[in-house]
Amino acid sequence: MPEAVETLDGWYALHDFRKIDWTAWKLASEDEQKQALNEFQELYANWEDVEQNRQGSVGLYQIVGQKADLLFLNLRPTMEELTDLETSFNKTKLAEFLIPAYSYVSVVELSTYMAKGKDPETDPELQARLRPVLPKWDHICFYPMDRKKGEGNNWFMEEKDERGRLMYEHGMTGRKYAGKVRQIITGSIGFDDWEWGVTLYAHEMLQFKKLIYEMRFDEVSARFAEFGEFYIGHRKEKEDLNDIMSV
Ligand code: VOV
């Protein structure tokens, strides 16, 4: 029987996609709109404090296309903290104007195919990867994915060494994009409908397409990858929401 690879698991992640209910928002009074935006700024400032204190991380993104309008991405040391945070957000005035579009629950994950025997509890590089500050890069791309479990190609029936070889090749393609694309891989087996979440950051949108296209030709993607829906967008500061919501 092929052996499972050990994973290193870091902070939990909640990708919370919402659509703006423009009809309801336009019907709201100016006072109500102001109140909703101010209350949100306060909540978001708390999330930023958490990031400052290295107890989590946060990002706000405006999504392109019809699947969603906004993404609120939070990382926390425990899933309970994410549940609480989600509940607090849902209680805000602003949330009355936001329609849930999609969500993804996962945990920052590193596989150990290429482990160098470092202690994840003390090694600063591993710590930074397991408990990342979300990059303040301009653009984001998120999609969930699976590994195939078909009769011909079944990832979970491949020997560990072979999986390691394929992941090494994958890593080499990724390394060509150093400085152009950053990846945060989150594991979601047992947590959500797909096996992994892929969150990518870039300074230039086109780099997502270039990287993902090139990776399609890597054996691991060509033979074993299955993808969910893609979401792309732009990073925003909390103050930018005032402009986005201005009608
Ligand atoms: C900037 C690009 C980039 C780079 C450098 C990179 C490197 C690496 C390394 C070195 C490793 C293995 C060790 C670890 O760190 O876990 C991984 C791991 C992983 N990756 Fe990756 N990946 C990238 C980018 C990248 C992309 C674009 C995708 C989506 C695939 C595609 O076709 O659309 C992806 C997927 C994954 C997954 C699902 C895993 C976990 C697989 C498992 O079975 O455990 N990844 N990845």
Coordinates of C-alpha atoms and ligand atoms in Angstrom, one line a residue:
M1 CA 0.0 0.0 0.0
P2 CA 1.4 3.5 -0.8
E3 CA 2.3 5.5 2.3
A4 CA 0.7 8.8 3.1
V5 CA 3.0 11.7 3.3
E6 CA 3.2 13.6 6.5
T7 CA 1.8 17.1 6.4
L8 CA 2.8 20.2 8.4
D9 CA -0.3 22.2 9.2
G10 CA -0.4 25.8 10.1
W11 CA -3.1 28.4 10.4
Y12 CA -6.7 27.7 9.5
A13 CA -8.1 29.7 6.5
L14 CA -11.6 31.0 5.7
H15 CA -12.1 32.3 2.2
D16 CA -15.5 34.1 2.4
F17 CA -16.9 35.3 -0.9
R18 CA -19.9 37.6 -1.0
K19 CA -22.0 39.3 -3.6
I20 CA -23.2 42.9 -3.0
D21 CA -26.9 43.2 -2.9
W22 CA -27.0 46.5 -4.9
T23 CA -30.7 46.8 -4.9
A24 CA -31.0 46.6 -1.1
W25 CA -27.9 48.9 -0.8
K26 CA -29.3 51.6 -3.0
L27 CA -32.6 51.5 -1.0
A28 CA -30.7 52.1 2.3
S29 CA -30.5 55.6 3.6
E30 CA -27.2 57.5 3.5
D31 CA -27.0 57.2 7.3
E32 CA -27.5 53.5 7.2
Q33 CA -24.9 53.1 4.5
K34 CA -22.4 55.2 6.6
Q35 CA -23.1 53.3 9.7
A36 CA -22.6 50.0 7.9
L37 CA -19.3 51.1 6.4
N38 CA -18.0 52.6 9.7
E39 CA -18.9 49.5 11.7
F40 CA -17.1 47.4 9.1
Q41 CA -14.0 49.6 9.2
E42 CA -13.9 49.0 13.0
L43 CA -14.2 45.2 12.7
Y44 CA -11.6 45.1 9.9
A45 CA -9.2 47.3 12.1
N46 CA -9.5 44.5 14.7
W47 CA -8.6 41.9 12.2
E48 CA -5.6 44.1 11.2
D49 CA -4.6 44.3 14.8
V50 CA -4.6 40.5 15.0
E51 CA -2.3 40.4 12.0
Q52 CA 0.0 43.0 13.7
N53 CA 0.2 40.8 16.8
R54 CA 1.0 37.8 14.6
Q55 CA -2.1 35.9 15.7
G56 CA -3.6 35.7 12.2
S57 CA -3.7 37.4 8.9
V58 CA -6.4 39.2 6.8
G59 CA -7.0 40.3 3.2
L60 CA -9.8 42.1 1.4
Y61 CA -10.2 41.6 -2.3
Q62 CA -12.6 42.9 -5.1
I63 CA -13.5 39.9 -7.3
V64 CA -13.9 40.2 -11.1
G65 CA -16.8 38.5 -12.9
Q66 CA -20.2 37.3 -11.7
K67 CA -19.2 34.6 -9.2
A68 CA -18.7 37.1 -6.4
D69 CA -17.9 40.8 -5.7
L70 CA -15.8 40.6 -2.5
L71 CA -13.5 38.1 -0.8
F72 CA -12.7 38.4 2.9
L73 CA -9.8 36.1 3.6
N74 CA -8.8 35.4 7.2
L75 CA -6.2 33.1 8.8
R76 CA -6.3 32.1 12.5
P77 CA -4.5 29.6 14.7
T78 CA -7.8 27.7 15.4
M79 CA -10.9 26.9 13.5
E80 CA -13.0 28.2 16.4
E81 CA -11.6 31.6 16.0
L82 CA -12.6 31.6 12.3
T83 CA -16.1 30.5 13.3
D84 CA -16.4 33.3 15.8
L85 CA -15.0 35.8 13.3
E86 CA -17.5 34.7 10.7
T87 CA -20.4 35.0 13.1
S88 CA -19.3 38.5 14.2
F89 CA -19.1 39.6 10.6
N90 CA -22.5 38.2 9.8
K91 CA -24.0 40.3 12.7
T92 CA -22.7 43.5 11.2
K93 CA -25.0 45.9 9.3
L94 CA -22.8 45.6 6.2
A95 CA -23.5 41.8 6.1
E96 CA -27.2 42.6 5.6
F97 CA -26.2 43.8 2.1
L98 CA -23.8 41.0 1.3
I99 CA -25.1 37.7 -0.1
P100 CA -22.9 34.6 0.6
A101 CA -21.5 33.5 -2.8
Y102 CA -19.0 30.8 -1.8
S103 CA -16.8 29.8 1.1
Y104 CA -13.8 27.6 1.6
V105 CA -12.5 26.2 4.8
S106 CA -8.9 24.8 4.9
V107 CA -5.6 24.8 6.8
V108 CA -2.2 26.0 5.5
E109 CA -0.4 22.9 4.6
L110 CA 3.1 21.9 3.6
S111 CA 3.8 18.3 2.5
T112 CA 7.1 16.8 3.5
Y113 CA 8.1 15.1 0.3
M114 CA 11.2 17.4 0.2
A115 CA 11.6 17.9 3.9
K116 CA 15.1 18.8 5.0
G117 CA 14.8 17.5 8.6
K118 CA 14.1 21.0 10.0
D119 CA 12.0 21.3 13.2
P120 CA 8.7 23.0 12.1
E121 CA 8.2 24.3 15.7
T122 CA 11.4 26.3 15.7
D123 CA 12.6 26.8 12.1
P124 CA 11.8 30.4 11.2
E125 CA 11.3 29.7 7.5
L126 CA 8.8 26.9 8.1
Q127 CA 7.1 29.0 10.7
A128 CA 6.7 31.9 8.2
R129 CA 5.2 29.5 5.7
L130 CA 2.9 27.8 8.1
R131 CA 1.7 31.1 9.7
P132 CA 2.0 33.5 6.8
V133 CA 1.2 37.1 6.6
L134 CA -1.0 37.2 3.5
P135 CA 1.1 39.0 0.8
K136 CA 0.2 42.6 0.1
W137 CA 0.5 42.0 -3.6
D138 CA -2.0 43.5 -6.0
H139 CA -3.9 40.5 -7.3
I140 CA -5.3 37.2 -6.0
C141 CA -6.4 34.0 -7.7
F142 CA -8.1 31.2 -5.7
Y143 CA -9.4 27.8 -6.8
P144 CA -9.9 24.5 -5.1
M145 CA -8.5 21.3 -6.6
D146 CA -8.4 17.5 -6.3
R147 CA -6.1 14.8 -7.2
K148 CA -7.6 12.2 -9.6
K149 CA -8.8 8.9 -8.1
G150 CA -9.7 7.2 -11.4
E151 CA -8.8 3.7 -12.6
G152 CA -6.0 4.9 -14.9
N153 CA -4.6 7.7 -12.7
N154 CA -5.1 7.5 -9.0
W155 CA -2.8 9.8 -7.0
F156 CA -3.5 7.9 -3.8
M157 CA -2.3 4.6 -5.3
E158 CA 1.0 6.0 -6.4
E159 CA 4.1 5.2 -4.3
K160 CA 5.4 8.0 -2.1
D161 CA 8.7 8.2 -4.0
E162 CA 6.9 8.6 -7.2
R163 CA 4.6 11.3 -5.8
G164 CA 7.7 13.0 -4.4
R165 CA 9.4 13.0 -7.8
L166 CA 6.3 14.5 -9.4
M167 CA 6.0 17.2 -6.7
Y168 CA 9.7 18.0 -7.1
E169 CA 9.1 18.7 -10.8
H170 CA 6.0 20.8 -9.9
G171 CA 8.2 22.8 -7.4
M172 CA 10.8 23.4 -10.2
T173 CA 8.1 25.0 -12.5
G174 CA 6.8 27.1 -9.6
R175 CA 10.3 28.3 -8.8
K176 CA 10.6 29.9 -12.2
Y177 CA 7.9 32.3 -11.0
A178 CA 9.8 33.5 -7.9
G179 CA 9.1 37.2 -7.3
K180 CA 6.1 37.0 -9.8
V181 CA 3.7 34.6 -8.1
R182 CA 3.4 33.5 -4.5
Q183 CA 1.4 30.5 -3.5
I184 CA -0.3 29.5 -0.3
I185 CA -1.5 25.9 -0.4
T186 CA -4.2 24.9 2.1
G187 CA -5.3 21.4 2.7
S188 CA -9.0 20.7 3.0
I189 CA -9.5 16.9 3.1
G190 CA -12.2 16.4 5.7
F191 CA -12.9 20.2 5.9
D192 CA -14.4 21.1 2.5
D193 CA -15.5 19.7 -0.8
W194 CA -12.1 19.6 -2.5
E195 CA -8.8 18.3 -1.3
W196 CA -6.7 21.5 -1.6
G197 CA -7.2 25.3 -1.9
V198 CA -4.7 27.2 -4.1
T199 CA -4.4 30.8 -3.3
L200 CA -2.0 32.7 -5.5
Y201 CA -0.7 36.3 -5.4
A202 CA 0.8 38.3 -8.3
H203 CA 1.8 41.8 -9.1
E204 CA 0.6 41.3 -12.7
M205 CA -2.6 39.4 -13.5
L206 CA -1.2 37.7 -16.6
Q207 CA 1.4 35.8 -14.4
F208 CA -1.5 33.7 -13.1
K209 CA -2.4 32.5 -16.5
K210 CA 1.3 31.9 -17.5
L211 CA 2.0 29.9 -14.4
I212 CA -1.1 27.8 -14.4
Y213 CA -0.8 27.2 -18.1
E214 CA 2.8 26.1 -17.8
M215 CA 1.9 23.8 -14.8
R216 CA -0.8 22.1 -16.9
F217 CA 2.1 20.4 -18.7
D218 CA 3.7 19.2 -15.5
E219 CA 3.1 15.5 -15.2
V220 CA 1.4 15.9 -11.8
S221 CA -1.1 18.4 -13.1
A222 CA -1.6 16.8 -16.5
R223 CA -2.3 13.3 -15.1
F224 CA -3.7 14.0 -11.6
A225 CA -5.2 17.5 -11.3
E226 CA -8.9 18.3 -11.2
F227 CA -9.9 21.9 -10.6
G228 CA -12.9 23.7 -9.2
E229 CA -14.1 27.2 -10.0
F230 CA -11.5 30.0 -10.4
Y231 CA -11.9 33.3 -8.6
I232 CA -9.7 36.3 -9.4
G233 CA -9.5 39.8 -8.0
H234 CA -7.6 42.7 -6.7
R235 CA -6.4 43.5 -3.2
K236 CA -8.1 46.4 -1.4
E237 CA -7.5 48.4 1.7
K238 CA -10.5 48.6 4.1
E239 CA -10.9 52.3 3.2
D240 CA -11.4 51.3 -0.5
L241 CA -14.7 49.7 0.4
N242 CA -16.2 53.3 0.7
D243 CA -15.5 53.9 -3.0
I244 CA -16.6 50.4 -4.0
M245 CA -19.9 50.8 -2.2
S246 CA -20.4 54.4 -3.3
V247 CA -23.7 54.7 -5.3
Ligands
VOV1 C1 4.7 30.0 -7.3 C2 4.4 28.8 -7.6 C3 4.5 27.5 -6.9 C4 5.5 26.9 -6.3 C5 6.9 27.5 -6.1 C6 5.1 25.7 -5.7 C7 5.9 24.7 -5.0 C8 5.3 23.6 -4.4 C9 6.1 22.7 -3.6 C10 7.6 22.8 -3.4 C11 5.3 21.8 -3.1 C12 5.6 20.6 -2.2 C13 6.0 20.9 -0.8 C14 5.0 21.8 -0.1 O1 5.3 23.0 0.0 O2 3.9 21.3 0.2 C15 3.9 22.2 -3.5 C16 2.8 21.5 -3.1 C17 1.6 21.7 -3.7 N1 1.3 22.6 -4.8 FE1 2.5 24.0 -5.5 N2 3.7 25.5 -6.1 C18 3.3 26.6 -6.8 C19 2.1 26.8 -7.4 C20 1.1 25.9 -7.4 C21 -0.1 25.9 -8.2 C22 -0.4 26.9 -9.2 C23 -0.9 24.8 -7.9 C24 -2.1 24.4 -8.6 C25 -1.8 23.3 -9.6 C26 -2.1 23.7 -11.0 O3 -1.7 23.0 -11.9 O4 -2.7 24.7 -11.2 C27 -0.2 24.1 -6.8 C28 -0.7 23.0 -6.2 C29 0.0 22.4 -5.2 C30 -0.6 21.3 -4.3 C31 -2.0 20.8 -4.4 C32 0.4 20.9 -3.4 C33 0.2 19.9 -2.3 C34 0.3 18.5 -3.0 C35 0.5 17.3 -2.1 O5 0.2 16.2 -2.6 O6 0.8 17.5 -0.9 N3 1.0 24.8 -6.5 N4 4.0 23.3 -4.3

